[in-house]
Short mmCIF file of C-alpha atoms in Angstrom, two decimals:
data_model
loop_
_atom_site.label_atom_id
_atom_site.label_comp_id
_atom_site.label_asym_id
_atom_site.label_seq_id
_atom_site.Cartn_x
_atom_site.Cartn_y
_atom_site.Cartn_z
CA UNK A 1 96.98 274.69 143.53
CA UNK A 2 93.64 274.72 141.45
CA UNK A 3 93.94 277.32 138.60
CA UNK A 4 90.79 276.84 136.56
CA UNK A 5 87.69 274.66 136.57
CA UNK A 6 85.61 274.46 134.05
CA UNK A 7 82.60 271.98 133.30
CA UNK A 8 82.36 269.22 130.05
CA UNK A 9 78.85 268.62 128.09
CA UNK A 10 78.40 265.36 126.11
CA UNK A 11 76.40 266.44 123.02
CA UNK A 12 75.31 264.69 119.95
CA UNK A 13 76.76 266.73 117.55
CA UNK A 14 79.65 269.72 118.03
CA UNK A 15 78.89 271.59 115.39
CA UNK A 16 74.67 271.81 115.62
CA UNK A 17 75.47 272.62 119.42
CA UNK A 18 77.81 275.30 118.42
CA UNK A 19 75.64 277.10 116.17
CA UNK A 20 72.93 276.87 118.67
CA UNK A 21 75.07 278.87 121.56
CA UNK A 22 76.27 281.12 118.85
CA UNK A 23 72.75 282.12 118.57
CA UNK A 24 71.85 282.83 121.91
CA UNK A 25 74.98 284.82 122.19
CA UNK A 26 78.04 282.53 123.05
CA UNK A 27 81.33 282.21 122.23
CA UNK A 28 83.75 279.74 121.29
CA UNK A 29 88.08 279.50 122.00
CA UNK A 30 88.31 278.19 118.36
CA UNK A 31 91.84 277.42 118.99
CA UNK A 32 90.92 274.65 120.90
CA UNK A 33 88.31 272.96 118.62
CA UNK A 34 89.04 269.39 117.62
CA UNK A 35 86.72 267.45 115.29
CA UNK A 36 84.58 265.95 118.56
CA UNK A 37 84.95 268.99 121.36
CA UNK A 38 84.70 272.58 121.08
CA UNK A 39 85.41 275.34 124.19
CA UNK A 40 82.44 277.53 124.39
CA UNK A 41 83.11 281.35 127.02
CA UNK A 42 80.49 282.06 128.76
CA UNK A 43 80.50 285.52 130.78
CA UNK A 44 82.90 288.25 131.55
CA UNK A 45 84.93 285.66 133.67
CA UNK A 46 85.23 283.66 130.61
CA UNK A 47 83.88 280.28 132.33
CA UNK A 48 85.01 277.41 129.77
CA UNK A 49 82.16 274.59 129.38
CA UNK A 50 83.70 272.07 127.16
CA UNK A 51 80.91 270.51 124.34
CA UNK A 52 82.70 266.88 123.81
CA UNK A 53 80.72 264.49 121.52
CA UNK A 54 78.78 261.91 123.63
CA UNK A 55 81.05 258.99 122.85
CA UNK A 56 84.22 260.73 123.89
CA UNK A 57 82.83 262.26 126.94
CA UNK A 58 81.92 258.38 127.39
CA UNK A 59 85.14 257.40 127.19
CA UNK A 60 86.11 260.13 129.75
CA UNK A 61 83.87 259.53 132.50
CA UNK A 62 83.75 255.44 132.13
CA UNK A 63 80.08 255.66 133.34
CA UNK A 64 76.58 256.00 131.05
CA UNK A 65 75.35 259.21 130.35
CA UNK A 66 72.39 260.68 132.10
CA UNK A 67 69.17 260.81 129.84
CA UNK A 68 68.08 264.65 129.65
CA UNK A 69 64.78 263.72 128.54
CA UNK A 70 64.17 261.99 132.26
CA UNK A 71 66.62 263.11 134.47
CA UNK A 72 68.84 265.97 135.63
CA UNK A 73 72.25 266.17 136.67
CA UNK A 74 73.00 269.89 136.90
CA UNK A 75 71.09 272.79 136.57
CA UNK A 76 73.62 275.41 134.93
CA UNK A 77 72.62 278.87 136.25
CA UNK A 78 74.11 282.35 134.43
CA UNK A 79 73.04 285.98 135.39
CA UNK A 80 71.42 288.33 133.58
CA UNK A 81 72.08 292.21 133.72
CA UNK A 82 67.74 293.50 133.59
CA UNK A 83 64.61 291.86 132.97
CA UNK A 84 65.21 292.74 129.44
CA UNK A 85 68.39 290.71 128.83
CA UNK A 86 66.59 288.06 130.57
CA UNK A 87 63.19 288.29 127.92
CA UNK A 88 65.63 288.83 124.88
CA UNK A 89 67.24 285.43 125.72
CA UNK A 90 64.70 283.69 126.51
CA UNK A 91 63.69 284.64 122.64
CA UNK A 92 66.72 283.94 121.05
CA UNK A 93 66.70 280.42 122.78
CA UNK A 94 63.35 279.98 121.21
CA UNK A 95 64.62 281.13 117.70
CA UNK A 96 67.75 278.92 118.27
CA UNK A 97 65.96 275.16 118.66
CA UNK A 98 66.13 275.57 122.55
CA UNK A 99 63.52 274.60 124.86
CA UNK A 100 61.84 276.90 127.18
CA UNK A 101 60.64 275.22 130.38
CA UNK A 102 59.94 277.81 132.50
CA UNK A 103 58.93 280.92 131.28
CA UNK A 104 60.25 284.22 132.01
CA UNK A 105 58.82 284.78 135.35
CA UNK A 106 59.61 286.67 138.53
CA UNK A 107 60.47 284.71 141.49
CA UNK A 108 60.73 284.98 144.90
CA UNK A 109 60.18 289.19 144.88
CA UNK A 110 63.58 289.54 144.19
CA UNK A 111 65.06 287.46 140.94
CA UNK A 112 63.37 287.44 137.42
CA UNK A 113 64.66 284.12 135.23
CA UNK A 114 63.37 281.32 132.73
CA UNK A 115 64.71 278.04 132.12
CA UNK A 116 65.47 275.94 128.84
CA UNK A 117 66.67 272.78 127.55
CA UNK A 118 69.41 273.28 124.68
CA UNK A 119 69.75 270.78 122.12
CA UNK A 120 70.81 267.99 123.97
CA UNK A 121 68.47 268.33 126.85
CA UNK A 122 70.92 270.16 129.44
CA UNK A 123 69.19 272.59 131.71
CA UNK A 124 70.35 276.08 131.80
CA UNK A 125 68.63 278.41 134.16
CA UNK A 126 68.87 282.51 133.55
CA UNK A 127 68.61 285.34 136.47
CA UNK A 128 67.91 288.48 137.06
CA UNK A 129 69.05 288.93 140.68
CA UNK A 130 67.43 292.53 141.99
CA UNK A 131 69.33 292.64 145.51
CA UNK A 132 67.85 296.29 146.68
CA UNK A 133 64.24 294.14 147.10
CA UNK A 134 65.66 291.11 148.75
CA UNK A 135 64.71 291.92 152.75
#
């Protein structure tokens, strides 16, 4: 049966995209680096995203990559614990080289979030989810 799933990134270069998700708080499994993939944690359920450099993820998929700059893919979503955690990221994406496309903003009465492009043009979309003033 299925054990784990985790989700792969093609990225121009490990090591910038490492440095950048180290800055907005990230972690890495180091013991799985190689010189063209690194395993970044994200969250308390330690959720693996593989970064592989573009031309091996390539070679893995057998199909083109998607062009960030003109299309989407995926929108990756991650929670937030308070409005605050959400505005303090949203800051340290900005220090970090990241892209903020949607500001933080409250939406729908009941979840607080903004959106950004990391380095290599994936979306990544952050929420504060307040249940008590969903009706």
């Amino acid at each position: 049966m299925i054990k784990q799933i985790w989700l792969n990134l093609p990225v121009k270069e490990v090591a910038k995209s490492k440095t950048f998700f180290s800055k907005i708080g990230f972690s890495f499994n180091e013991e799985h680096d190689t010189p063209g993939s690194t395993a970044m944690i994200v969250g308390e359920g330690k959720f693996v995203v593989m970064l592989f450099e573009e031309t091996l993820f390539a070679g893995f998929t057998k199909n083109k990559l998607t062009d960030t700059q003109s299309g989407s893919e995926v929108l990756i979503s991650i929670d937030a614990e308070s409005v605050s955690e959400v505005d303090e990221l949203a800051k340290k994406v900005e220090e970090a080289g990241g892209t903020i496309f949607a500001p933080p903003a409250e939406e729908q009465g009941w979840m607080y979030g903004f959106g950004f492009a990391d380095l290599d043009g994936h979306r990544w979309n952050v929420l504060f989810m307040d249940f008590s003033k969903l009706s």
